[in-house]
Amino acid sequence: MSDATQPATGVAAPRAIEGISSVVLGMFFFVAMDGMMKSLLEDYSVWQLIVTRGVMAVLVMVPMILWLRGAHRLFTPLWRLHLLRAFLLATGFAAFYGAFPFMGLAEVSTLFFSAPLIIAVLAAVWLGETIGPHRTGALIVGFIGVLIAMNPTGDAFSWIALMPLTCALFYAIAQILARRIGDRETTLTTALYTLVFSGLLIIPVGWLTNQLVPIPAEHTHLQFTWVLPSGWELGRLGLMGAVGLIGYFLLTHAYMVTSASLVAPFDYIYLPIASVMAYLLWGEVPGTATLTGMALIIASGLYLGYRELRSSRTTLSPHPVAESSVAPGNPVAPMTVTQDVEND
């Protein structure tokens, strides 16, 4: 139910530039959304902000689906898979955003970007995909980077660091589950169900969390509280949701116009952009451990992308793989089903 993409070896230069430009611009929007989320957490709970994203999805995507029609649909028999993925993503991103007041944006984002490494391992364990020695070495380097970024033996280590890692794990599992969806669903339909179900499921998740875990009074962003926004505040919440949707659609376009293996490594530009924004807005300076871990994670991801681009691969089901991107706040992720011709 989706458009075919060109193989990496035959991508025309203009379309490659268009795809790379779109994913880079999309990352700027995702960083902006996460910056807004970090600021809004001073006044709103993480539960309310995730519900807000679901409301924005309904207001924007339902009219789009009704207007475009075709393969896009409001009602799908795959709703159970969407529901399970939404639970994982809602819970995971609640942990991701919940870590913002405790950790710098660069630290949280660096740990989240272990998700591509976890996806590769889960695909090998659960889907039987082959990981050759080159990718194995890159994965080891990447996970060493994660450990360095966490710095578990340092004096400043906090178990809060497990929150973005939990998000990365849940995100990776959701990616693997997305294989069951494949190309049977369009990007818009998948995004709508994921965001709406996430907005609904986060309510009982937030309530149960507050019942089971004693939340200190000063951690208002984790308390199950709801604030009625004023006109100005309503505009801030709407802008956050709109910025996130623009970023998502830019990534969708990037992966539709060119090869996923070509543009996917550019997802990592999120990390330096987030680091610069955090420094300019909040004076956050990542520590040596974070920067070292970030460098190793980026190097690992770029090498994996290089091997993907270098290998000869046959796509078994054509589709726009916008959902194979990894970015905080990007809700959907059905990945390409590929067959290795070269063992790497």
Short mmCIF file of C-alpha atoms in Angstrom, two decimals:
data_model
loop_
_atom_site.label_atom_id
_atom_site.label_comp_id
_atom_site.label_asym_id
_atom_site.label_seq_id
_atom_site.Cartn_x
_atom_site.Cartn_y
_atom_site.Cartn_z
CA MET A 1 0.00 0.00 0.00
CA SER A 2 2.94 2.27 -0.43
CA ASP A 3 5.13 3.80 -3.05
CA ALA A 4 8.25 2.08 -4.27
CA THR A 5 11.60 3.58 -3.46
CA GLN A 6 14.67 3.64 -5.62
CA PRO A 7 17.58 1.34 -4.73
CA ALA A 8 20.53 3.04 -3.12
CA THR A 9 22.82 2.31 -6.08
CA GLY A 10 20.64 4.17 -8.57
CA VAL A 11 19.53 7.23 -6.66
CA ALA A 12 19.55 10.35 -8.79
CA ALA A 13 21.62 13.16 -7.29
CA PRO A 14 18.76 15.70 -7.05
CA ARG A 15 16.50 13.23 -5.24
CA ALA A 16 19.33 12.21 -2.93
CA ILE A 17 19.97 15.85 -2.03
CA GLU A 18 16.24 16.37 -1.53
CA GLY A 19 16.02 13.37 0.78
CA ILE A 20 19.09 14.34 2.83
CA SER A 21 17.90 17.95 3.11
CA SER A 22 14.46 16.79 4.28
CA VAL A 23 15.81 14.49 6.99
CA VAL A 24 18.22 17.14 8.27
CA LEU A 25 15.46 19.76 8.38
CA GLY A 26 13.18 17.21 10.02
CA MET A 27 15.73 16.69 12.77
CA PHE A 28 15.75 20.43 13.47
CA PHE A 29 11.98 20.25 14.00
CA PHE A 30 12.29 17.22 16.29
CA VAL A 31 14.95 18.98 18.37
CA ALA A 32 12.68 22.05 18.53
CA MET A 33 9.75 19.88 19.67
CA ASP A 34 11.84 18.25 22.38
CA GLY A 35 13.07 21.67 23.50
CA MET A 36 9.46 22.84 23.77
CA MET A 37 8.60 19.67 25.66
CA LYS A 38 11.45 20.31 28.10
CA SER A 39 10.19 23.86 28.72
CA LEU A 40 6.53 22.84 29.01
CA LEU A 41 7.40 20.22 31.64
CA GLU A 42 7.90 23.13 34.04
CA ASP A 43 4.12 23.70 33.98
CA TYR A 44 2.54 20.47 32.74
CA SER A 45 2.87 16.77 33.47
CA VAL A 46 4.44 14.45 30.92
CA TRP A 47 1.13 12.58 30.78
CA GLN A 48 -0.79 15.69 29.71
CA LEU A 49 1.77 16.58 27.04
CA ILE A 50 1.59 13.12 25.46
CA VAL A 51 -2.22 13.37 25.43
CA THR A 52 -1.82 16.74 23.70
CA ARG A 53 0.16 15.08 20.89
CA GLY A 54 -2.70 12.61 20.40
CA VAL A 55 -5.23 15.43 20.17
CA MET A 56 -3.08 17.21 17.57
CA ALA A 57 -2.87 13.97 15.56
CA VAL A 58 -6.66 13.73 15.43
CA LEU A 59 -7.08 17.38 14.42
CA VAL A 60 -4.50 17.16 11.62
CA MET A 61 -4.42 13.55 10.39
CA VAL A 62 -8.10 12.64 10.35
CA PRO A 63 -8.96 15.44 7.84
CA MET A 64 -5.88 14.48 5.79
CA ILE A 65 -6.93 10.83 5.60
CA LEU A 66 -10.51 11.76 4.69
CA TRP A 67 -9.18 14.09 1.99
CA LEU A 68 -6.53 11.76 0.52
CA ARG A 69 -8.50 8.52 0.91
CA GLY A 70 -7.01 5.83 -1.34
CA ALA A 71 -5.01 3.36 0.75
CA HIS A 72 -5.29 5.57 3.84
CA ARG A 73 -8.01 4.40 6.21
CA LEU A 74 -9.51 5.46 9.50
CA PHE A 75 -10.54 1.92 10.46
CA THR A 76 -8.05 -0.92 10.21
CA PRO A 77 -8.12 -4.62 11.14
CA LEU A 78 -4.54 -4.23 12.40
CA TRP A 79 -5.66 -2.15 15.39
CA ARG A 80 -4.40 -4.74 17.90
CA LEU A 81 -0.83 -4.39 16.64
CA HIS A 82 -1.18 -0.61 16.68
CA LEU A 83 -2.48 -0.80 20.25
CA LEU A 84 0.48 -2.89 21.45
CA ARG A 85 3.00 -0.63 19.72
CA ALA A 86 1.28 2.46 21.10
CA PHE A 87 1.55 1.09 24.65
CA LEU A 88 5.30 0.52 24.21
CA LEU A 89 5.87 3.92 22.64
CA ALA A 90 3.68 5.82 25.11
CA THR A 91 5.39 4.22 28.10
CA GLY A 92 8.84 4.58 26.56
CA PHE A 93 8.50 8.24 25.64
CA ALA A 94 6.96 9.02 29.02
CA ALA A 95 10.26 7.75 30.48
CA PHE A 96 12.26 9.69 27.86
CA TYR A 97 10.54 13.02 28.52
CA GLY A 98 10.31 12.30 32.23
CA ALA A 99 14.11 12.30 32.40
CA PHE A 100 14.42 15.86 31.03
CA PRO A 101 14.27 17.72 34.37
CA PHE A 102 16.95 15.40 35.80
CA MET A 103 19.38 15.18 32.89
CA GLY A 104 20.60 17.40 30.08
CA LEU A 105 18.98 17.13 26.67
CA ALA A 106 22.24 15.88 25.14
CA GLU A 107 22.62 13.13 27.78
CA VAL A 108 19.04 11.92 27.39
CA SER A 109 19.19 11.95 23.58
CA THR A 110 22.57 10.18 23.46
CA LEU A 111 21.25 7.27 25.50
CA PHE A 112 18.08 7.11 23.40
CA PHE A 113 20.14 6.76 20.23
CA SER A 114 21.18 3.32 21.39
CA ALA A 115 17.83 2.28 19.86
CA PRO A 116 19.30 1.43 16.40
CA LEU A 117 21.84 -0.84 18.08
CA ILE A 118 19.13 -2.60 20.11
CA ILE A 119 17.00 -2.97 16.97
CA ALA A 120 19.85 -4.73 15.17
CA VAL A 121 20.31 -7.17 18.08
CA LEU A 122 16.57 -7.88 18.42
CA ALA A 123 16.26 -8.44 14.67
CA ALA A 124 19.00 -11.06 14.90
CA VAL A 125 17.49 -12.77 17.96
CA TRP A 126 13.78 -12.63 17.10
CA LEU A 127 13.77 -12.44 13.31
CA GLY A 128 16.82 -14.57 12.57
CA GLU A 129 18.58 -11.83 10.60
CA THR A 130 22.28 -12.42 10.03
CA ILE A 131 24.77 -9.98 11.53
CA GLY A 132 28.22 -10.39 10.00
CA PRO A 133 31.53 -9.64 11.72
CA HIS A 134 31.65 -6.01 10.52
CA ARG A 135 28.24 -5.17 11.96
CA THR A 136 29.02 -7.13 15.12
CA GLY A 137 32.12 -5.01 15.67
CA ALA A 138 30.16 -1.80 15.04
CA LEU A 139 27.48 -2.89 17.53
CA ILE A 140 30.10 -3.64 20.20
CA VAL A 141 31.63 -0.17 19.71
CA GLY A 142 28.17 1.39 19.92
CA PHE A 143 27.26 -0.38 23.15
CA ILE A 144 30.62 0.61 24.65
CA GLY A 145 29.61 4.17 23.80
CA VAL A 146 26.31 3.67 25.66
CA LEU A 147 28.15 2.44 28.76
CA ILE A 148 30.58 5.36 28.64
CA ALA A 149 27.70 7.84 28.26
CA MET A 150 25.92 6.28 31.25
CA ASN A 151 29.16 6.32 33.29
CA PRO A 152 27.75 3.85 35.85
CA THR A 153 30.91 3.94 37.99
CA GLY A 154 31.03 7.73 38.18
CA ASP A 155 30.02 9.77 41.20
CA ALA A 156 27.34 11.58 39.19
CA PHE A 157 25.62 8.36 38.03
CA SER A 158 21.90 8.21 38.66
CA TRP A 159 19.38 5.49 37.96
CA ILE A 160 17.48 8.18 36.05
CA ALA A 161 19.84 7.29 33.17
CA LEU A 162 17.84 4.08 32.78
CA MET A 163 14.76 6.08 31.73
CA PRO A 164 16.00 7.03 28.22
CA LEU A 165 17.48 3.53 27.89
CA THR A 166 14.05 2.09 28.71
CA CYS A 167 12.61 4.28 25.99
CA ALA A 168 15.23 3.00 23.53
CA LEU A 169 14.40 -0.61 24.40
CA PHE A 170 10.62 -0.13 24.10
CA TYR A 171 11.12 1.81 20.86
CA ALA A 172 13.23 -1.02 19.46
CA ILE A 173 10.63 -3.65 20.38
CA ALA A 174 7.96 -1.50 18.73
CA GLN A 175 10.14 -1.39 15.60
CA ILE A 176 10.36 -5.17 15.51
CA LEU A 177 6.60 -5.50 16.02
CA ALA A 178 6.15 -3.14 13.09
CA ARG A 179 7.44 -5.90 10.81
CA ARG A 180 4.02 -7.52 11.33
CA ILE A 181 2.45 -4.41 9.84
CA GLY A 182 4.89 -4.13 6.94
CA ASP A 183 3.39 -2.46 3.89
CA ARG A 184 -0.18 -3.41 4.78
CA GLU A 185 -0.65 0.04 6.31
CA THR A 186 0.15 3.54 5.10
CA THR A 187 2.30 6.01 6.95
CA LEU A 188 -0.62 8.30 7.81
CA THR A 189 -2.81 5.51 9.17
CA THR A 190 0.03 4.08 11.25
CA ALA A 191 0.92 7.51 12.65
CA LEU A 192 -2.71 8.30 13.48
CA TYR A 193 -3.32 5.06 15.36
CA THR A 194 0.01 5.22 17.16
CA LEU A 195 -0.42 8.79 18.36
CA VAL A 196 -4.10 8.47 19.27
CA PHE A 197 -3.66 5.16 21.10
CA SER A 198 -0.60 6.60 22.86
CA GLY A 199 -2.65 9.58 24.01
CA LEU A 200 -5.36 7.30 25.38
CA LEU A 201 -3.10 4.66 26.97
CA ILE A 202 -0.86 7.17 28.71
CA ILE A 203 -3.75 8.16 30.99
CA PRO A 204 -4.02 4.79 32.81
CA VAL A 205 -0.21 4.40 32.64
CA GLY A 206 0.26 7.75 34.38
CA TRP A 207 -2.39 7.01 36.99
CA LEU A 208 -0.96 3.56 37.75
CA THR A 209 2.59 4.93 37.95
CA ASN A 210 1.47 7.44 40.57
CA GLN A 211 -0.30 4.71 42.53
CA LEU A 212 2.71 2.38 42.58
CA VAL A 213 5.61 4.82 42.81
CA PRO A 214 5.85 7.58 45.44
CA ILE A 215 6.39 10.73 43.39
CA PRO A 216 8.04 13.54 45.41
CA ALA A 217 6.09 16.80 45.49
CA GLU A 218 8.86 18.68 43.68
CA HIS A 219 8.66 16.34 40.67
CA THR A 220 5.43 17.84 39.41
CA HIS A 221 6.07 16.75 35.82
CA LEU A 222 5.59 13.11 36.87
CA GLN A 223 2.54 13.64 39.06
CA PHE A 224 -0.86 12.73 37.67
CA THR A 225 -2.07 16.31 37.47
CA TRP A 226 -3.94 18.15 34.74
CA VAL A 227 -3.74 21.89 34.17
CA LEU A 228 -6.37 23.76 32.16
CA PRO A 229 -4.28 25.93 29.81
CA SER A 230 -5.10 29.55 29.10
CA GLY A 231 -5.30 30.95 25.58
CA TRP A 232 -1.55 31.63 25.38
CA GLU A 233 -0.64 28.30 26.94
CA LEU A 234 -3.01 26.51 24.59
CA GLY A 235 -1.09 28.08 21.73
CA ARG A 236 2.21 26.79 23.15
CA LEU A 237 0.81 23.27 23.43
CA GLY A 238 -0.59 23.41 19.90
CA LEU A 239 2.71 24.71 18.53
CA MET A 240 4.61 21.84 20.16
CA GLY A 241 2.31 19.30 18.51
CA ALA A 242 2.45 21.07 15.14
CA VAL A 243 6.26 21.26 15.15
CA GLY A 244 6.47 17.53 15.88
CA LEU A 245 4.09 16.69 13.05
CA ILE A 246 6.04 18.85 10.59
CA GLY A 247 9.21 17.02 11.57
CA TYR A 248 7.51 13.68 11.09
CA PHE A 249 6.19 14.61 7.64
CA LEU A 250 9.64 15.86 6.59
CA LEU A 251 11.15 12.51 7.55
CA THR A 252 8.34 10.76 5.73
CA HIS A 253 9.15 12.73 2.59
CA ALA A 254 12.88 12.04 2.93
CA TYR A 255 12.43 8.29 3.02
CA MET A 256 9.88 8.36 0.20
CA VAL A 257 12.06 10.15 -2.34
CA THR A 258 15.29 8.21 -1.85
CA SER A 259 16.88 5.12 -0.33
CA ALA A 260 16.57 4.53 3.41
CA SER A 261 20.17 3.32 3.65
CA LEU A 262 21.35 6.61 2.13
CA VAL A 263 19.52 9.02 4.44
CA ALA A 264 19.19 7.00 7.68
CA PRO A 265 22.72 7.90 8.94
CA PHE A 266 21.72 11.56 8.84
CA ASP A 267 19.30 10.87 11.72
CA TYR A 268 22.35 11.23 13.98
CA ILE A 269 22.57 14.94 13.22
CA TYR A 270 19.90 15.23 15.92
CA LEU A 271 22.58 14.80 18.60
CA PRO A 272 24.86 17.76 17.80
CA ILE A 273 21.82 19.97 17.07
CA ALA A 274 20.30 19.04 20.45
CA SER A 275 23.62 19.68 22.20
CA VAL A 276 23.97 23.16 20.66
CA MET A 277 20.35 24.08 21.46
CA ALA A 278 20.69 22.85 25.05
CA TYR A 279 23.81 24.98 25.48
CA LEU A 280 22.22 28.11 23.99
CA LEU A 281 18.92 27.85 25.86
CA TRP A 282 19.85 26.31 29.20
CA GLY A 283 23.62 26.56 29.37
CA GLU A 284 23.96 22.76 29.41
CA VAL A 285 27.47 21.52 28.65
CA PRO A 286 27.72 17.75 28.08
CA GLY A 287 30.39 16.05 30.15
CA THR A 288 33.39 14.24 28.73
CA ALA A 289 31.71 10.84 29.21
CA THR A 290 28.60 11.98 27.31
CA LEU A 291 30.61 13.42 24.42
CA THR A 292 32.82 10.33 24.19
CA GLY A 293 29.83 8.00 24.27
CA MET A 294 28.02 10.17 21.73
CA ALA A 295 31.00 9.99 19.36
CA LEU A 296 31.18 6.19 19.59
CA ILE A 297 27.40 5.77 19.12
CA ILE A 298 27.42 8.07 16.08
CA ALA A 299 30.48 6.32 14.62
CA SER A 300 28.84 2.93 15.12
CA GLY A 301 25.59 4.07 13.53
CA LEU A 302 27.32 5.69 10.58
CA TYR A 303 29.39 2.57 9.95
CA LEU A 304 26.28 0.39 10.08
CA GLY A 305 24.69 2.76 7.57
CA TYR A 306 27.78 2.57 5.37
CA ARG A 307 27.69 -1.24 5.38
CA GLU A 308 23.98 -1.12 4.57
CA LEU A 309 24.64 1.18 1.61
CA ARG A 310 27.62 -0.88 0.44
CA SER A 311 25.90 -4.23 0.60
CA SER A 312 23.84 -5.51 -2.27
CA ARG A 313 20.30 -5.86 -0.99
CA THR A 314 17.02 -6.91 -2.58
CA THR A 315 13.90 -5.21 -1.23
CA LEU A 316 11.13 -7.80 -0.85
CA SER A 317 8.31 -5.32 -0.26
CA PRO A 318 8.51 -1.80 -1.69
CA HIS A 319 7.39 0.98 0.63
CA PRO A 320 8.38 4.43 1.79
CA VAL A 321 10.56 3.65 4.77
CA ALA A 322 10.07 6.95 6.54
CA GLU A 323 9.28 4.85 9.55
CA SER A 324 12.74 3.32 9.68
CA SER A 325 14.10 6.61 10.96
CA VAL A 326 15.12 6.96 14.57
CA ALA A 327 14.27 10.26 16.22
CA PRO A 328 12.85 11.07 19.62
CA GLY A 329 9.17 11.76 19.17
CA ASN A 330 8.92 9.95 15.83
CA PRO A 331 6.03 7.57 16.52
CA VAL A 332 6.02 5.09 13.69
CA ALA A 333 8.60 2.68 12.46
CA PRO A 334 7.64 -0.18 10.11
CA MET A 335 10.99 -1.24 8.71
CA THR A 336 12.02 -2.58 5.35
CA VAL A 337 12.10 -6.33 4.89
CA THR A 338 15.43 -6.99 3.21
CA GLN A 339 17.43 -9.96 2.14
CA ASP A 340 21.20 -9.95 2.45
CA VAL A 341 23.14 -10.88 -0.65
CA GLU A 342 26.48 -10.20 1.01
CA ASN A 343 27.33 -11.48 4.45
CA ASP A 344 28.69 -8.47 6.31
#
